[in-house]
Phi, psi and omega in degrees: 000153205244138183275133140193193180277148147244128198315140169284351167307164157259004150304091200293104202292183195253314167305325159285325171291327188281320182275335189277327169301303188287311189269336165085231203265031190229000153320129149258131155142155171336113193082339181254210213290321156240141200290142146268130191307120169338293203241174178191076175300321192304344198262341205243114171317312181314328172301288204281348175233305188293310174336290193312332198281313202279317153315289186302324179284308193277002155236042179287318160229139198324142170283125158311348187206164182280278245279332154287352133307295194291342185276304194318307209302320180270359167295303189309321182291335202286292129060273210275117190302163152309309192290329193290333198271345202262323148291343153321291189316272212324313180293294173319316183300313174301294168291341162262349164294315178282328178283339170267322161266046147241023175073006177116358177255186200295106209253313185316312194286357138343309181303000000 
């Protein structure tokens, strides 16, 4: 399935009409055949991971001060390893085999 927009005109651009033609009934996206979710955490690593990882290093205990809040956050991305994104992959991989098979609804609290 092919990702797109739909233009806020009612006026169908020509590059869109060239995707909708070609691809039929298999456009994803606002407005096409099938919706794409606004947000979709279960799919976004920045959701299922990095916030949480980035929370726990910059409040394992209150910081005294905001520049020392601003020292955690970027210490923890600094951080964060090759093997932490290659298990991020590995997970990502993981969570879109569970959105196919629950057909696109809501999966996580499952695991």
């Amino acid at each position: 399935m092919v990702p797109t927009r739909r233009c806020p005109s009612a006026k169908v651009s020509s590059i869109e009409q060239y995707i909708r033609d070609t691809f039929q009934q298999q456009v994803i996206g606002y407005g096409g055949c099938v919706e794409w979710p606004p947000r979709s955490p279960d799919l976004n690593p920045l959701d299922f991971f990095l916030w949480g990882y980035i929370k726990q290093r910059a409040y394992a205990t209150p910081p005294p001060t905001l520049q020392e809040l601003r020292n955690r956050i970027t210490d923890a991305c600094a951080n964060v390893s090759p093997a932490m994104l290659y298990n991020v992959q590995r997970e990502v991989q993981s969570r879109v085999q569970m959105c196919i098979v629950a057909e696109g609804h809501h999966f996580e609290h499952d695991r």
